[in-house]
mmCIF file of C-alpha atoms in Angstrom:
data_model
loop_
_atom_site.group_PDB
_atom_site.id
_atom_site.type_symbol
_atom_site.label_atom_id
_atom_site.label_comp_id
_atom_site.label_asym_id
_atom_site.label_seq_id
_atom_site.Cartn_x
_atom_site.Cartn_y
_atom_site.Cartn_z
ATOM 1 C CA MET A 1 -0.243 -0.299 0.066
ATOM 2 C CA PRO A 2 1.759 3.365 -0.557
ATOM 3 C CA LYS A 3 2.640 5.743 1.773
ATOM 4 C CA ASP A 4 1.357 8.933 -0.209
ATOM 5 C CA LEU A 5 -1.661 8.858 -1.081
ATOM 6 C CA ALA A 6 -3.355 12.604 -0.200
ATOM 7 C CA LEU A 7 -5.474 14.616 -2.282
ATOM 8 C CA THR A 8 -3.169 16.481 -4.226
ATOM 9 C CA ASP A 9 -2.677 17.131 -7.897
ATOM 10 C CA PRO A 10 -2.661 14.236 -10.042
ATOM 11 C CA LEU A 11 1.040 12.549 -10.089
ATOM 12 C CA PRO A 12 3.722 13.615 -12.552
ATOM 13 C CA GLY A 13 3.625 12.355 -15.904
ATOM 14 C CA THR A 14 -0.001 11.864 -15.655
ATOM 15 C CA LEU A 15 -3.256 13.560 -16.688
ATOM 16 C CA GLY A 16 -5.378 15.879 -14.922
ATOM 17 C CA VAL A 17 -8.617 16.693 -15.957
ATOM 18 C CA PRO A 18 -10.222 19.964 -14.849
ATOM 19 C CA ARG A 19 -13.666 19.131 -13.049
ATOM 20 C CA ALA A 20 -15.196 21.329 -15.167
ATOM 21 C CA GLU A 21 -14.269 19.548 -18.259
ATOM 22 C CA ALA A 22 -14.723 16.806 -16.908
ATOM 23 C CA TYR A 23 -18.321 16.242 -16.058
ATOM 24 C CA LEU A 24 -20.149 18.461 -17.904
ATOM 25 C CA GLY A 25 -23.556 18.833 -15.869
ATOM 26 C CA GLY A 26 -22.203 21.659 -13.633
ATOM 27 C CA GLU A 27 -21.110 21.868 -10.032
ATOM 28 C CA PRO A 28 -20.991 18.935 -7.866
ATOM 29 C CA ARG A 29 -24.478 19.169 -5.618
ATOM 30 C CA ARG A 30 -22.822 18.155 -2.733
ATOM 31 C CA GLU A 31 -19.703 17.525 -0.708
ATOM 32 C CA ARG A 32 -19.758 13.839 -0.790
ATOM 33 C CA ARG A 33 -20.215 13.997 -4.171
ATOM 34 C CA TYR A 34 -17.095 16.308 -4.860
ATOM 35 C CA LEU A 35 -15.223 13.762 -2.312
ATOM 36 C CA GLY A 36 -15.891 10.810 -4.526
ATOM 37 C CA ASP A 37 -14.780 13.038 -7.528
ATOM 38 C CA GLU A 38 -11.238 13.695 -5.807
ATOM 39 C CA ALA A 39 -10.732 9.767 -4.794
ATOM 40 C CA PHE A 40 -11.953 8.673 -8.368
ATOM 41 C CA LEU A 41 -9.472 10.916 -9.434
ATOM 42 C CA GLU A 42 -6.284 9.881 -7.086
ATOM 43 C CA ILE A 43 -6.750 6.462 -7.019
ATOM 44 C CA GLY A 44 -7.408 6.674 -10.879
ATOM 45 C CA THR A 45 -4.204 8.192 -10.804
ATOM 46 C CA ALA A 46 -1.981 6.132 -8.639
ATOM 47 C CA ILE A 47 -3.302 3.136 -10.665
ATOM 48 C CA ALA A 48 -2.897 4.576 -13.469
ATOM 49 C CA SER A 49 1.149 5.488 -13.163
ATOM 50 C CA GLY A 50 2.133 2.435 -11.254
ATOM 51 C CA VAL A 51 2.167 3.636 -7.512
ATOM 52 C CA LEU A 52 -0.902 1.345 -7.119
ATOM 53 C CA GLU A 53 -0.022 -2.384 -8.822
ATOM 54 C CA ASP A 54 -1.699 -5.244 -11.194
ATOM 55 C CA GLY A 55 -2.921 -7.475 -8.081
ATOM 56 C CA GLU A 56 -1.885 -4.895 -5.188
ATOM 57 C CA LEU A 57 -5.065 -5.121 -2.765
ATOM 58 C CA LEU A 58 -6.811 -2.323 -2.052
ATOM 59 C CA ARG A 59 -8.541 -1.772 1.632
ATOM 60 C CA ASP A 60 -11.183 1.193 1.414
ATOM 61 C CA ARG A 61 -10.213 2.203 5.261
ATOM 62 C CA GLU A 62 -6.532 2.877 4.654
ATOM 63 C CA LEU A 63 -7.389 4.285 1.378
ATOM 64 C CA ALA A 64 -9.169 7.175 3.135
ATOM 65 C CA GLU A 65 -6.803 7.459 6.107
ATOM 66 C CA GLN A 66 -4.507 8.346 3.841
ATOM 67 C CA MET A 67 -6.495 10.765 1.877
ATOM 68 C CA GLY A 68 -8.220 12.348 4.742
ATOM 69 C CA ILE A 69 -11.631 11.463 3.717
ATOM 70 C CA SER A 70 -14.026 9.164 5.183
ATOM 71 C CA ARG A 71 -14.581 5.554 3.614
ATOM 72 C CA THR A 72 -18.131 6.368 1.768
ATOM 73 C CA PRO A 73 -16.050 8.211 -1.363
ATOM 74 C CA VAL A 74 -13.689 5.389 -1.355
ATOM 75 C CA ARG A 75 -15.846 3.513 -1.954
ATOM 76 C CA GLU A 76 -17.847 5.327 -4.858
ATOM 77 C CA ALA A 77 -14.759 5.758 -6.377
ATOM 78 C CA ILE A 78 -13.568 1.859 -6.259
ATOM 79 C CA LEU A 79 -17.230 1.241 -7.781
ATOM 80 C CA ARG A 80 -16.300 3.236 -10.856
ATOM 81 C CA LEU A 81 -13.241 2.192 -10.369
ATOM 82 C CA GLN A 82 -14.831 -1.318 -10.608
ATOM 83 C CA GLN A 83 -16.981 -0.830 -13.603
ATOM 84 C CA ILE A 84 -14.463 0.424 -16.273
ATOM 85 C CA GLY A 85 -12.295 -2.800 -15.384
ATOM 86 C CA MET A 86 -8.980 -1.331 -13.404
ATOM 87 C CA ILE A 87 -10.583 -2.817 -9.953
ATOM 88 C CA ASP A 88 -11.916 -6.306 -9.408
ATOM 89 C CA VAL A 89 -13.902 -7.567 -6.690
ATOM 90 C CA LEU A 90 -13.143 -11.525 -5.800
ATOM 91 C CA PRO A 91 -15.287 -13.664 -4.036
ATOM 92 C CA SER A 92 -13.808 -12.925 -0.354
ATOM 93 C CA ARG A 93 -15.219 -9.295 -1.360
ATOM 94 C CA ALA A 94 -11.912 -8.528 -0.992
ATOM 95 C CA THR A 95 -11.048 -5.492 -4.137
ATOM 96 C CA ARG A 96 -7.416 -5.587 -5.694
ATOM 97 C CA VAL A 97 -6.415 -3.630 -8.669
ATOM 98 C CA THR A 98 -7.051 -5.718 -12.082
ATOM 99 C CA PRO A 99 -3.997 -6.802 -13.412
ATOM 100 C CA LEU A 100 -3.412 -5.253 -17.163
ATOM 101 C CA THR A 101 -3.141 -8.312 -19.790
ATOM 102 C CA ARG A 102 -1.775 -7.435 -23.082
ATOM 103 C CA GLN A 103 -5.382 -7.679 -24.532
ATOM 104 C CA ILE A 104 -6.999 -6.013 -22.638
ATOM 105 C CA ALA A 105 -3.990 -2.932 -23.441
ATOM 106 C CA GLU A 106 -5.221 -3.686 -27.223
ATOM 107 C CA ASP A 107 -8.538 -3.489 -26.295
ATOM 108 C CA CYS A 108 -8.533 0.084 -24.982
ATOM 109 C CA ARG A 109 -6.075 1.328 -27.350
ATOM 110 C CA ARG A 110 -8.565 0.293 -30.476
ATOM 111 C CA TRP A 111 -11.369 1.956 -28.236
ATOM 112 C CA ALA A 112 -9.457 4.831 -27.430
ATOM 113 C CA GLY A 113 -8.622 5.321 -32.079
ATOM 114 C CA TYR A 114 -12.070 4.582 -32.813
ATOM 115 C CA CYS A 115 -13.599 6.829 -29.918
ATOM 116 C CA GLY A 116 -10.828 9.657 -30.847
ATOM 117 C CA GLY A 117 -11.990 9.744 -34.861
ATOM 118 C CA ILE A 118 -14.924 10.407 -34.168
ATOM 119 C CA ALA A 119 -14.271 13.399 -31.599
ATOM 120 C CA ALA A 120 -11.979 14.201 -34.033
ATOM 121 C CA ARG A 121 -14.547 14.246 -37.034
ATOM 122 C CA GLN A 122 -17.112 15.923 -35.126
ATOM 123 C CA ALA A 123 -14.794 18.968 -33.726
ATOM 124 C CA VAL A 124 -12.795 20.005 -36.565
ATOM 125 C CA ALA A 125 -15.722 22.335 -38.388
ATOM 126 C CA SER A 126 -16.395 23.726 -35.164
ATOM 127 C CA LEU A 127 -13.474 24.478 -33.751
ATOM 128 C CA SER A 128 -12.856 27.990 -32.878
ATOM 129 C CA THR A 129 -9.529 29.794 -34.442
ATOM 130 C CA THR A 130 -8.110 29.884 -30.818
ATOM 131 C CA ASP A 131 -9.080 26.322 -30.440
ATOM 132 C CA ALA A 132 -7.710 25.127 -33.755
ATOM 133 C CA GLU A 133 -4.458 26.587 -32.681
ATOM 134 C CA THR A 134 -4.523 24.528 -29.391
ATOM 135 C CA ALA A 135 -5.033 21.007 -30.819
ATOM 136 C CA VAL A 136 -2.196 21.766 -32.953
ATOM 137 C CA SER A 137 -0.151 22.899 -30.153
ATOM 138 C CA ARG A 138 -1.431 19.893 -28.136
ATOM 139 C CA ILE A 139 -0.302 17.517 -31.750
ATOM 140 C CA ASP A 140 3.221 19.045 -31.476
ATOM 141 C CA GLY A 141 3.122 18.145 -27.472
ATOM 142 C CA LEU A 142 2.472 14.521 -29.224
ATOM 143 C CA LEU A 143 5.131 14.766 -31.697
ATOM 144 C CA GLU A 144 7.709 15.338 -29.104
ATOM 145 C CA ALA A 145 6.579 12.749 -26.593
ATOM 146 C CA ILE A 146 6.171 10.165 -29.160
ATOM 147 C CA GLY A 147 9.118 7.393 -28.490
ATOM 148 C CA SER A 148 8.679 7.856 -24.851
ATOM 149 C CA PRO A 149 5.295 5.631 -23.956
ATOM 150 C CA ALA A 150 4.391 7.310 -20.585
ATOM 151 C CA GLU A 151 4.675 10.812 -22.360
ATOM 152 C CA ALA A 152 2.880 9.930 -25.532
ATOM 153 C CA ALA A 153 0.341 8.252 -23.785
ATOM 154 C CA THR A 154 -0.510 11.368 -22.010
ATOM 155 C CA ALA A 155 -0.172 13.510 -24.570
ATOM 156 C CA ALA A 156 -2.267 11.350 -26.963
ATOM 157 C CA LEU A 157 -4.739 11.191 -24.417
ATOM 158 C CA ASP A 158 -5.005 14.591 -23.884
ATOM 159 C CA LEU A 159 -5.746 15.784 -27.301
ATOM 160 C CA LEU A 160 -8.447 13.202 -27.796
ATOM 161 C CA LEU A 161 -10.019 14.975 -24.123
ATOM 162 C CA PHE A 162 -8.857 18.434 -26.210
ATOM 163 C CA LEU A 163 -10.949 17.465 -28.958
ATOM 164 C CA SER A 164 -13.935 14.951 -27.284
ATOM 165 C CA ALA A 165 -14.914 18.543 -25.139
ATOM 166 C CA ARG A 166 -15.373 20.524 -28.507
ATOM 167 C CA ALA A 167 -17.123 17.536 -30.595
ATOM 168 C CA GLY A 168 -20.815 18.641 -29.694
ATOM 169 C CA SER A 169 -21.890 15.555 -27.927
ATOM 170 C CA SER A 170 -22.049 15.379 -23.956
ATOM 171 C CA ILE A 171 -22.294 11.468 -24.150
ATOM 172 C CA LEU A 172 -18.904 10.610 -26.059
ATOM 173 C CA HIS A 173 -17.126 13.187 -23.770
ATOM 174 C CA ALA A 174 -18.000 11.713 -20.719
ATOM 175 C CA GLU A 175 -17.259 8.127 -21.189
ATOM 176 C CA LEU A 176 -13.737 9.309 -22.540
ATOM 177 C CA THR A 177 -13.425 10.396 -19.624
ATOM 178 C CA GLU A 178 -14.697 8.703 -17.223
ATOM 179 C CA ARG A 179 -12.167 5.476 -18.437
ATOM 180 C CA GLN A 180 -8.835 8.195 -18.552
ATOM 181 C CA PHE A 181 -7.262 6.690 -16.442
ATOM 182 C CA SER A 182 -7.863 2.913 -17.684
ATOM 183 C CA LEU A 183 -6.849 4.205 -21.148
ATOM 184 C CA LEU A 184 -3.792 5.675 -19.871
ATOM 185 C CA ARG A 185 -2.651 2.908 -18.103
ATOM 186 C CA ALA A 186 -2.758 0.651 -21.092
ATOM 187 C CA LEU A 187 -1.164 3.153 -23.450
ATOM 188 C CA ARG A 188 1.854 3.577 -21.044
ATOM 189 C CA ARG A 189 2.262 0.050 -20.431
ATOM 190 C CA LEU A 190 1.841 -0.559 -24.582
ATOM 191 C CA SER A 191 5.499 -1.234 -26.182
ATOM 192 C CA TYR A 192 5.431 -0.022 -30.129
ATOM 193 C CA SER A 193 7.884 -1.143 -32.963
ATOM 194 C CA SER A 194 10.660 1.770 -35.030
ATOM 195 C CA ARG A 195 7.634 1.455 -37.618
ATOM 196 C CA GLU A 196 4.443 2.157 -35.665
ATOM 197 C CA VAL A 197 6.381 5.107 -34.448
ATOM 198 C CA ASP A 198 7.108 6.417 -37.628
ATOM 199 C CA SER A 199 3.675 6.020 -38.054
ATOM 200 C CA ALA A 200 1.864 7.493 -35.068
ATOM 201 C CA ARG A 201 4.473 10.494 -36.142
ATOM 202 C CA ARG A 202 3.488 10.811 -40.062
ATOM 203 C CA ALA A 203 -0.536 10.476 -38.802
ATOM 204 C CA SER A 204 -0.019 13.616 -36.073
ATOM 205 C CA ARG A 205 1.281 15.513 -38.637
ATOM 206 C CA GLU A 206 -1.761 14.893 -40.564
ATOM 207 C CA LEU A 207 -4.316 15.040 -38.213
ATOM 208 C CA ALA A 208 -2.543 19.102 -37.933
ATOM 209 C CA THR A 209 -2.879 19.721 -41.240
ATOM 210 C CA ALA A 210 -6.787 18.008 -41.663
ATOM 211 C CA ILE A 211 -7.390 20.417 -38.526
ATOM 212 C CA ALA A 212 -5.997 23.794 -40.186
ATOM 213 C CA ARG A 213 -7.826 22.600 -43.367
ATOM 214 C CA ARG A 214 -11.447 21.935 -41.521
ATOM 215 C CA ASP A 215 -11.078 18.569 -42.990
ATOM 216 C CA GLY A 216 -13.173 15.803 -40.899
ATOM 217 C CA ASP A 217 -13.047 12.963 -42.590
ATOM 218 C CA GLY A 218 -8.883 13.376 -42.882
ATOM 219 C CA ALA A 219 -8.980 13.890 -39.379
ATOM 220 C CA GLU A 220 -10.597 10.778 -38.628
ATOM 221 C CA THR A 221 -8.456 8.804 -40.228
ATOM 222 C CA ALA A 222 -5.457 10.604 -39.126
ATOM 223 C CA MET A 223 -6.636 10.388 -35.113
ATOM 224 C CA ARG A 224 -6.887 6.475 -35.900
ATOM 225 C CA ARG A 225 -4.081 5.997 -37.168
ATOM 226 C CA ILE A 226 -2.478 7.779 -34.300
ATOM 227 C CA PHE A 227 -3.716 5.237 -32.273
ATOM 228 C CA GLY A 228 -2.817 2.078 -34.838
ATOM 229 C CA ILE A 229 -5.952 1.432 -36.728
ATOM 230 C CA ARG A 230 -5.507 1.904 -40.685
#
């Protein structure tokens, strides 16, 4: 069990999403919901970054004590993480971090690619000039990170969430946001050949061009190729 799991900013090298973007329904309605969100972000970050390891047993009382909150929001967070496949509930009712197999990681990558393609297609036509410039800047960040799986995973997911927030589909963005930590963990664990890395670089440049041209078809194809889908 980690010794330091306090409610702080996400760990370096992992993705944090402001609550205003993550939850489009507005401000949390009561404090318990707010703490549940924070616990979800904190525990999800710890799993995605490897602070909480595959197969590690989780005890809600200990997690609550480390975060300085009650057990209720921790249990809410554990339930949400179970629903996105990051935590298992064992027959003994104990909970553990779900072991990440290569097949699960590949499934997550492909799911992100297909959803990202839809988000890119829907967002491109309506992006403001400022948002288009921001998207291209994030693509530049991805280009710099490609070749380093952990950094590239964060940059790719950051770009995906940015576009999905502007795609005009609250359902798509909410689903991607809820699964951000399972996607981040999977993308950080996968290894890529030099050919795949080169393909991702080309696709990133193609995505920047498609955004500049407001080309929805091109943006969808390029985003999918970034995630290895031809």
